[in-house]
Tab-separated table of C-alpha atoms and ligand atoms in Angstrom:
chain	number	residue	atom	x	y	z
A	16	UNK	CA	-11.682	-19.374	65.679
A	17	UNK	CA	-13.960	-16.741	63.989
A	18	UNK	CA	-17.234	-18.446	62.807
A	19	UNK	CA	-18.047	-17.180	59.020
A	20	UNK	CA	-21.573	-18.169	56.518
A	21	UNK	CA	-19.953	-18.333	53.086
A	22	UNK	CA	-22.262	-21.338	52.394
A	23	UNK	CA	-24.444	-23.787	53.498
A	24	UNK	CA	-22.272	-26.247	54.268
A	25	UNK	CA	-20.862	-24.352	57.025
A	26	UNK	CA	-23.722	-25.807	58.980
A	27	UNK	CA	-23.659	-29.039	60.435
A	28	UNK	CA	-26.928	-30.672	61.287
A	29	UNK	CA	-27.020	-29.333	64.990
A	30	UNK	CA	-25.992	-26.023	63.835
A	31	UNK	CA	-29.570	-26.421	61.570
A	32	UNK	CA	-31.236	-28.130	64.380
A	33	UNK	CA	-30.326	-25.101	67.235
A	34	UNK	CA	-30.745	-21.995	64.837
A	35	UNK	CA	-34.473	-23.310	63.657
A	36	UNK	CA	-34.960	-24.167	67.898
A	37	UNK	CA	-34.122	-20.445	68.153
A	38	UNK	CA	-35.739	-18.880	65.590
A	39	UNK	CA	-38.827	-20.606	66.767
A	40	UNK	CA	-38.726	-18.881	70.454
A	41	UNK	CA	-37.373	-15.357	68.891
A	42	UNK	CA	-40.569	-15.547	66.343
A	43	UNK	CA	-42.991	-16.751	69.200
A	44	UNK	CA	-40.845	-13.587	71.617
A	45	UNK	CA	-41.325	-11.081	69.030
A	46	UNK	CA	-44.762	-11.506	68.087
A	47	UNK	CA	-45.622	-11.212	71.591
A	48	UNK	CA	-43.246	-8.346	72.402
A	49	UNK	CA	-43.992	-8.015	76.178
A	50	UNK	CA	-40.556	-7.894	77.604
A	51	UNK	CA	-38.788	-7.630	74.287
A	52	UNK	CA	-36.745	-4.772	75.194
A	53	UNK	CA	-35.570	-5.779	78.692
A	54	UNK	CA	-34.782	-9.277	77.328
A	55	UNK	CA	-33.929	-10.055	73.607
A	56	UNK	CA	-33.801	-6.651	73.276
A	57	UNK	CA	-30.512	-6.373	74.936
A	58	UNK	CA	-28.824	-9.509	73.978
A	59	UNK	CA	-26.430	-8.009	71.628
A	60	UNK	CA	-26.006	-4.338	73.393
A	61	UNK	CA	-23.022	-2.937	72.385
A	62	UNK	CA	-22.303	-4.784	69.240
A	63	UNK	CA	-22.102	-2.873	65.666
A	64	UNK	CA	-23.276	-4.818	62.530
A	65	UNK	CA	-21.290	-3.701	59.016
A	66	UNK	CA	-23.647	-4.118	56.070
A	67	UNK	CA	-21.729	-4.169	53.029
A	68	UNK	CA	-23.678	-4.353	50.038
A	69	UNK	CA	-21.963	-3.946	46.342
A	70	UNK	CA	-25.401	-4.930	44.921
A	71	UNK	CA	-29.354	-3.729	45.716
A	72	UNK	CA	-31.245	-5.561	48.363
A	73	UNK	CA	-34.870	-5.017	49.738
A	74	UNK	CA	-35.014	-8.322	52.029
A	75	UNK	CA	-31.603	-8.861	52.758
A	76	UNK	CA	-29.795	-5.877	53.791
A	77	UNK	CA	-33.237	-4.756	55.783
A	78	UNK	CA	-34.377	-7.596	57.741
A	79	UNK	CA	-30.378	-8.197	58.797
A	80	UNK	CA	-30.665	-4.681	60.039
A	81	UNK	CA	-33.937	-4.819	61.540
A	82	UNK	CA	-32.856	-7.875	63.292
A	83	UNK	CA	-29.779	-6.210	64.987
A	84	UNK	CA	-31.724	-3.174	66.088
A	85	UNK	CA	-34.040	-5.323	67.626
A	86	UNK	CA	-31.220	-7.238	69.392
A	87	UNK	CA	-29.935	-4.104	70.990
A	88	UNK	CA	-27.233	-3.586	68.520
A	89	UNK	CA	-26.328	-0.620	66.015
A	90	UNK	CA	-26.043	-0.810	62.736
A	91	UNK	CA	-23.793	0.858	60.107
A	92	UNK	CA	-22.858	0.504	56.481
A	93	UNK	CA	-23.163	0.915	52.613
A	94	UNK	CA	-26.203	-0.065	50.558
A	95	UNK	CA	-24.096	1.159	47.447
A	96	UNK	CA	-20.408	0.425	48.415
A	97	UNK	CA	-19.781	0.228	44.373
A	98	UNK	CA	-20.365	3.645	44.039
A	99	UNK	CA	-20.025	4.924	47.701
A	100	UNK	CA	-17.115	3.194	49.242
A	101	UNK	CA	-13.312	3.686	48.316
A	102	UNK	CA	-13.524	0.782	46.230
A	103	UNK	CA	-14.388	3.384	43.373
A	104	UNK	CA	-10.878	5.005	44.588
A	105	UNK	CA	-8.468	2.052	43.752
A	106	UNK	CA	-9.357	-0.284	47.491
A	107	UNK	CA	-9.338	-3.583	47.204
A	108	UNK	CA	-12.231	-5.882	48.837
A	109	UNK	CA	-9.533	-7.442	51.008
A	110	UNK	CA	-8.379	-3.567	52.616
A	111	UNK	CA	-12.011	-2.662	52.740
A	112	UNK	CA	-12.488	-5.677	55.039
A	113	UNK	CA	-9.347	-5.379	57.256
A	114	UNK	CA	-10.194	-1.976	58.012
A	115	UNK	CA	-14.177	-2.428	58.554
A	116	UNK	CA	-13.115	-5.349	60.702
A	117	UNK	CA	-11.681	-2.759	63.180
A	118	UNK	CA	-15.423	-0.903	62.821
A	119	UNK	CA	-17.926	-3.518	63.857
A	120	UNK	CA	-18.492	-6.777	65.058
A	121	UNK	CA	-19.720	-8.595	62.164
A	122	UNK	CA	-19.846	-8.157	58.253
A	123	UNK	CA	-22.882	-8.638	56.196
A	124	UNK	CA	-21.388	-8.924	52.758
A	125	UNK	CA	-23.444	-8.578	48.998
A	126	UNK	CA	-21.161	-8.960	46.425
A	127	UNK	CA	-21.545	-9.155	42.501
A	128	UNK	CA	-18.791	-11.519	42.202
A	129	UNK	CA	-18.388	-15.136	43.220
A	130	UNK	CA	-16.140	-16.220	45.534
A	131	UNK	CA	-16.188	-12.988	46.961
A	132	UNK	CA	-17.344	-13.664	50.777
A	133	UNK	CA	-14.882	-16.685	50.504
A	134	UNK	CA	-12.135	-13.463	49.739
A	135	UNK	CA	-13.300	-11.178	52.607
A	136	UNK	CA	-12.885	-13.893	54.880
A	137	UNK	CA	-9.774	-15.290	54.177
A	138	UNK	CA	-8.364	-11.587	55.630
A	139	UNK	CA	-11.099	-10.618	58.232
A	140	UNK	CA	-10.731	-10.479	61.826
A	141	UNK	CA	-14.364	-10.529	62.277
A	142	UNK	CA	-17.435	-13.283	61.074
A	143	UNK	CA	-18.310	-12.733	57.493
A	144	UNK	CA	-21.915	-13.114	56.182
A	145	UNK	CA	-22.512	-13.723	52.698
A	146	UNK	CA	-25.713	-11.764	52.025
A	147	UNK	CA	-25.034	-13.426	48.269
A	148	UNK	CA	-22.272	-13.499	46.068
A	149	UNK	CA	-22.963	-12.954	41.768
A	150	UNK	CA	-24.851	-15.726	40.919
A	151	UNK	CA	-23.035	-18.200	43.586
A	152	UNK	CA	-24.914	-18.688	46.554
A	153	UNK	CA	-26.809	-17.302	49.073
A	154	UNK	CA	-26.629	-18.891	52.174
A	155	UNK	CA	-28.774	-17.331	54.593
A	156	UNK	CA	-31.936	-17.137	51.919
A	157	UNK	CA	-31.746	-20.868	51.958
A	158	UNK	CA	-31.697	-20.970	55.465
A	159	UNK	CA	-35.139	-18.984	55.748
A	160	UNK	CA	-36.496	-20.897	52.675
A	161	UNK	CA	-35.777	-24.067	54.574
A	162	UNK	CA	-37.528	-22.718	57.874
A	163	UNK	CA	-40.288	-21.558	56.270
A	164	UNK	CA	-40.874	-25.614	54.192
A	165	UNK	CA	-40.599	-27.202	57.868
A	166	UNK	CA	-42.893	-24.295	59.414
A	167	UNK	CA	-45.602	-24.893	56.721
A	168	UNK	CA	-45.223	-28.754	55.568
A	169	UNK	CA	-44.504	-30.063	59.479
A	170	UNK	CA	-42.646	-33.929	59.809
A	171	UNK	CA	-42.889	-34.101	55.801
A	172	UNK	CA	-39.535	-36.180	54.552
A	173	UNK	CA	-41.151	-37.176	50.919
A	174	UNK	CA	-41.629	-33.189	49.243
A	175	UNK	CA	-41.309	-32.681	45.784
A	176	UNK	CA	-39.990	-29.455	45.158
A	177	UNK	CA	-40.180	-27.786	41.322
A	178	UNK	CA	-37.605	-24.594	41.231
A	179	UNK	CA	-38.477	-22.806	38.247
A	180	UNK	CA	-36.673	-20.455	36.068
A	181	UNK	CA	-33.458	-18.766	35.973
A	182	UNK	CA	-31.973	-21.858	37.752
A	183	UNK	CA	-28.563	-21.020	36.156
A	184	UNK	CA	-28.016	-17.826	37.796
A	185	UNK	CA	-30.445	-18.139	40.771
A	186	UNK	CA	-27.939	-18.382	43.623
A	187	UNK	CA	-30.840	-18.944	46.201
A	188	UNK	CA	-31.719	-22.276	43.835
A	189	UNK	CA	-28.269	-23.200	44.283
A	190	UNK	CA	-27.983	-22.845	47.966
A	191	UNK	CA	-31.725	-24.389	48.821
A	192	UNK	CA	-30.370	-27.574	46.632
A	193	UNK	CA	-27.410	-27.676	48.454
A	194	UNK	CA	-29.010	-27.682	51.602
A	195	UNK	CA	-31.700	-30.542	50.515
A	196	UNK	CA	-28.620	-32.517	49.751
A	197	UNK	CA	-27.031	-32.017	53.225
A	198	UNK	CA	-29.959	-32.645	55.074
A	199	UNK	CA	-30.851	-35.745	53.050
A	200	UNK	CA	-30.492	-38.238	55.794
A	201	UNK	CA	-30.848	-36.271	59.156
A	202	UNK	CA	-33.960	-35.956	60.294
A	203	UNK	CA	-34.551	-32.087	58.881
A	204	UNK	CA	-34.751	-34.288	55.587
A	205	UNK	CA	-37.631	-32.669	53.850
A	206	UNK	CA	-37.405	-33.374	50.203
A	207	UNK	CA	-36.867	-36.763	48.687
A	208	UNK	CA	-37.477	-35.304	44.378
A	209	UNK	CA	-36.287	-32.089	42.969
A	210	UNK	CA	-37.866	-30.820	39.461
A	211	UNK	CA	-35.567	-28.461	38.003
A	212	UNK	CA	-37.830	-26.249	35.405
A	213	UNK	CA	-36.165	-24.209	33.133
A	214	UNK	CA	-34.627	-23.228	29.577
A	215	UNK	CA	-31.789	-25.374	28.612
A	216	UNK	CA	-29.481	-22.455	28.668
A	217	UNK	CA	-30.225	-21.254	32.479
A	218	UNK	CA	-30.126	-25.013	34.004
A	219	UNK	CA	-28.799	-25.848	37.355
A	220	UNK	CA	-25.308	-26.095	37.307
A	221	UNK	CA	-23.852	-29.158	37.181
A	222	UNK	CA	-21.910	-28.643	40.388
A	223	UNK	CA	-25.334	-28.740	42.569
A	224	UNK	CA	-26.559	-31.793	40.816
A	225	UNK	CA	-23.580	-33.575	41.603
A	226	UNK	CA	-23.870	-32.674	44.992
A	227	UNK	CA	-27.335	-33.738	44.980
A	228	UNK	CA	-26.329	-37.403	43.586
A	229	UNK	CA	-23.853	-37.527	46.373
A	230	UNK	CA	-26.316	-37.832	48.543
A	231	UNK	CA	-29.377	-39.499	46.980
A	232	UNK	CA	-31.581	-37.023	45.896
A	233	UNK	CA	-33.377	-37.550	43.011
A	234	UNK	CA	-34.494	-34.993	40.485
A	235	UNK	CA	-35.395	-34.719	36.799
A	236	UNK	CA	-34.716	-31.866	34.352
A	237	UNK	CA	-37.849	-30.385	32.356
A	238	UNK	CA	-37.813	-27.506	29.500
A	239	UNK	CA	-41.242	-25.928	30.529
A	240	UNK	CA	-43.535	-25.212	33.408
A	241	UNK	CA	-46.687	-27.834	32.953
A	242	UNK	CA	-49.560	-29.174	34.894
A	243	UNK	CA	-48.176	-32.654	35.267
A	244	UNK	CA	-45.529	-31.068	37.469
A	245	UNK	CA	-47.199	-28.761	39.196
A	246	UNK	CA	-49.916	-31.182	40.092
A	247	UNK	CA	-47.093	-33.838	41.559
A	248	UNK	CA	-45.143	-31.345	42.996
A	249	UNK	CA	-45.498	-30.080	47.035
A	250	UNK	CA	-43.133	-26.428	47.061
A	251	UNK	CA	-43.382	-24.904	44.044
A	252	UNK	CA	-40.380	-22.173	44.115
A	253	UNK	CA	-40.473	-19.485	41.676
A	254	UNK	CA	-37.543	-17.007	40.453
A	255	UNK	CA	-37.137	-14.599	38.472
A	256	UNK	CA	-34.692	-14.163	35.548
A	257	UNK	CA	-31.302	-12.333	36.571
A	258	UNK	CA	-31.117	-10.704	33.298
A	259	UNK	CA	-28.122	-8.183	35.666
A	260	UNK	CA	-26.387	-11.172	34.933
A	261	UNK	CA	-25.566	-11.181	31.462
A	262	UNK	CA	-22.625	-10.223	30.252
A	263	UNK	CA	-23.568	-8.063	26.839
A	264	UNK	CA	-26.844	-6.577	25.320
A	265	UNK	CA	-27.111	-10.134	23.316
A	266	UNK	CA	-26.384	-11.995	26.137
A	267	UNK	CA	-29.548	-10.314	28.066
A	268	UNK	CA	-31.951	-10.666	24.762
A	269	UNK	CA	-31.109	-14.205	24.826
A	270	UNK	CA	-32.092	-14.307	28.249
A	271	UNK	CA	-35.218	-12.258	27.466
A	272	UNK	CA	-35.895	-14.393	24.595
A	273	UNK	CA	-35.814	-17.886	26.520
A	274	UNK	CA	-37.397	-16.827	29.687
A	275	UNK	CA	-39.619	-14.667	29.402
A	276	UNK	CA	-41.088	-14.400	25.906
A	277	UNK	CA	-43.453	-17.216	25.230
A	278	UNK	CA	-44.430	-16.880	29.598
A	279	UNK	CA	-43.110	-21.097	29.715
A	280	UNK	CA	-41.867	-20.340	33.516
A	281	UNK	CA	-45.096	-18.064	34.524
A	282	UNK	CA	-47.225	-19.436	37.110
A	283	UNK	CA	-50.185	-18.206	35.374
A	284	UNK	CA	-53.501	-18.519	37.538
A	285	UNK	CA	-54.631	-20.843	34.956
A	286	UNK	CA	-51.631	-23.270	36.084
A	287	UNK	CA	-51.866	-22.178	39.555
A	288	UNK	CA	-55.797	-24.519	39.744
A	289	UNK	CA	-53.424	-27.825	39.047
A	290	UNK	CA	-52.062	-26.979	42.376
A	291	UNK	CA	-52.341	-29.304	45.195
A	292	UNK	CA	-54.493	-28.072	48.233
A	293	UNK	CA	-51.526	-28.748	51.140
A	294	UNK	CA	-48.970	-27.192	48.312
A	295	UNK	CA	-46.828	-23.703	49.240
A	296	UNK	CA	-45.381	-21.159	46.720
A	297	UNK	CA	-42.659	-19.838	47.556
A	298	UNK	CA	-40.054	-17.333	45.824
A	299	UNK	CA	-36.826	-15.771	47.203
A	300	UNK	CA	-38.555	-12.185	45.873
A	301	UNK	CA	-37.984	-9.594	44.200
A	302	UNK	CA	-40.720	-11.036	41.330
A	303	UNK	CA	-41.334	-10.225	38.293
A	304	UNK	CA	-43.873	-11.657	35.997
A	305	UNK	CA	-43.329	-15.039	36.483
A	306	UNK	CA	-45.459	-14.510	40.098
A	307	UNK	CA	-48.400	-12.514	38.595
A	308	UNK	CA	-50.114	-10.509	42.118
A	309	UNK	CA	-53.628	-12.197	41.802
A	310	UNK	CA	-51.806	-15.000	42.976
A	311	UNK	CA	-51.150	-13.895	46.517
A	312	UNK	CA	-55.143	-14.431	47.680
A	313	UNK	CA	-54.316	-18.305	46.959
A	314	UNK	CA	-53.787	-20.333	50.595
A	315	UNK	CA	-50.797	-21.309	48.876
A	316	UNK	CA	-49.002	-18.546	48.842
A	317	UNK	CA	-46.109	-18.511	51.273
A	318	UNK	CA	-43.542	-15.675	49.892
A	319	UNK	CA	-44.735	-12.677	52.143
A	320	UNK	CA	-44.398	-15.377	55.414
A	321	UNK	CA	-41.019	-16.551	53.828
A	322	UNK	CA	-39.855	-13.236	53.743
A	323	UNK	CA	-40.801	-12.311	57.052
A	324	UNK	CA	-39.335	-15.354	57.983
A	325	UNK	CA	-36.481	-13.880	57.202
A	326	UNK	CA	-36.325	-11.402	60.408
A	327	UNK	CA	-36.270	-14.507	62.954
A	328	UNK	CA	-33.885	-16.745	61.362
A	329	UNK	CA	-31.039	-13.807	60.894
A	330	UNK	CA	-31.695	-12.442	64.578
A	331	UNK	CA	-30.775	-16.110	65.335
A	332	UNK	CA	-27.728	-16.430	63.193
A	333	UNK	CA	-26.407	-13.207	64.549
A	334	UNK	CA	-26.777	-14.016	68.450
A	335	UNK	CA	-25.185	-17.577	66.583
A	336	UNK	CA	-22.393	-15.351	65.974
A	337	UNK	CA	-21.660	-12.861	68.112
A	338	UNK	CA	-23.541	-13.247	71.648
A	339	UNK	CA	-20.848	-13.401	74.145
B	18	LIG	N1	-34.217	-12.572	48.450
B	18	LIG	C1	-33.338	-11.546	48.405
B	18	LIG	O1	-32.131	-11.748	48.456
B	18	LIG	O2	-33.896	-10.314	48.284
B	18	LIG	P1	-33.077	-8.964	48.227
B	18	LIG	O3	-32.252	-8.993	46.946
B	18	LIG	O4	-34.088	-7.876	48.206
B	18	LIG	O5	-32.175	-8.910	49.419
């Protein structure tokens, strides 16, 4: 049976357990880089990655490439198949994928819409990664984000977490949730209290805080960003607002309007001194205001290690997926 990400519940806690063994050794490997080439470096010879991306990507589309290259596999692909595939002549998702399937080994899929890796694999004869889908999820971000908590904050089960901002349309909020609420009671359990930080209007979705109820994990609602949170809470996670999301020119001055005017999600450096000492701030990147730069001297920062993290944990998915 072909093995596809759509979400995070596609891993089981041993799946969690042997990708985070792996990235471990491929991180430790890499950094060290003496036999690389005549040992990781060969692992997935032969093998072509498809990236796929209907939407922009710095982190994504790049690390997922780096990480094949590295593995001894090629790469090809579209980092504009809106405008540069034959989807702009008439082709459905579904034909794009039956035909690419015949291309490369495995599919790293960005789409705008949701639902849309579900789509692709429902008709593809190879693994399908989800590299986010509109503001749905994004699997493998919450994957990295989850390394990067247990790499930092070691044996910790009790974590507060505060996500902060566009929490409607953040799809690597949704999937990180998710992924707290499946590891609840296995020992990757990291967080026991979830502070969800943002604008009435761009509030996590019902959907994930039913999940999260499901399995225990407590969390509380605010409307701004204030030092009594940040001073109880451990990962402080920071987006930005997806104002690509809205759907007319009022739509995105609403959006404007309640999350960025008036800075009430900015981790200002002001806010930033309520911080705890052992906290981490994280964010899935790209940033906007809400993470001004002088931040990044602060031992809390994490985001530059959490995207690098990035590299490691998608060289493990993919030998996950396709070493023989
Ligand atoms: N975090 C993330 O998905 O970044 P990109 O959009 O640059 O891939």
């Amino acid at each position: 049976m072909i093995r596809h990400v759509i979400n995070v519940r596609d891993f089981s806690p041993e799946d969690l357990n042997s990708l985070f063994q792996r990235t471990t050794k491929l991180k430790s490997a890499y950094k060290n880089r003496k036999d690389w080439v005549s040992t990781q470096g060969q692992l997935l010879t032969g093998q072509i990655l498809v990236s796929l991306f209907y939407e922009p990507s710095t982190r994504t589309r790049l690390s997922f490439e780096s990480a094949m290259n590295l593995l001894g596999g090629r790469v090809i692909g579209t980092e504009n198949a809106r405008e540069f595939s034959s989807v702009v002549k008439g082709e459905t998702l579904e034909d794009s994928i039956r035909i690419i399937g015949a291309y490369g080994d495995v599919i790293i899929l960005r789409h705008y819409e949701v639902g849309a890796a579900a789509r692709a694999a429902s008709v593809s004869a190879v693994p399908i990664v989800n590299a986010g889908d509109g503001d749905g999820e994004h699997p493998t971000q919450a994957l990295l984000d989850l390394y990067t908590i247990r790499e930092a904050l070691p044996r910790r089960r009790d974590l507060t977490v505060a996500f902060v901002g566009d929490l409607k349309n953040g799809r690597t909020v949704h999937s990180l949730a998710h992924l707290f609420g499946q590891t609840a009671s296995c020992e990757l359990a990291t967080v026991s209290h979830i502070n969800f930080i943002g604008p009435e209007s761009f509030q996590i979705p019902e959907a994930v805080t039913g999940y999260l109820k499901k399995f225990g994990v407590s969390f509380e609602v605010h409307v701004s960003l204030t030092p009594e949170v940040l001073t109880t809470s451990d990962i402080i996670y920071m987006t930005r607002p997806q104002l690509e999301r809205s759907k007319s020119e009022k739509d995105r001055e609403r959006a404007v309007e309640s999350l960025i005017d008036g800075k009430l999600y900015t981790l200002t450096p002001k806010l930033a001194d309520c911080l705890k000492k052992s906290a981490i701030i994280m964010h899935p990147f790209p940033r906007n205001k809400e993470l001004p730069e002088e931040l990044d001297v602060l031992p809390q920062a994490r985001y530059f290690e959490q995207a690098g993290n990035g590299l490691y944990v998608r060289m493990a998915l993919l030998l996950d997926l396709l070493e023989k």
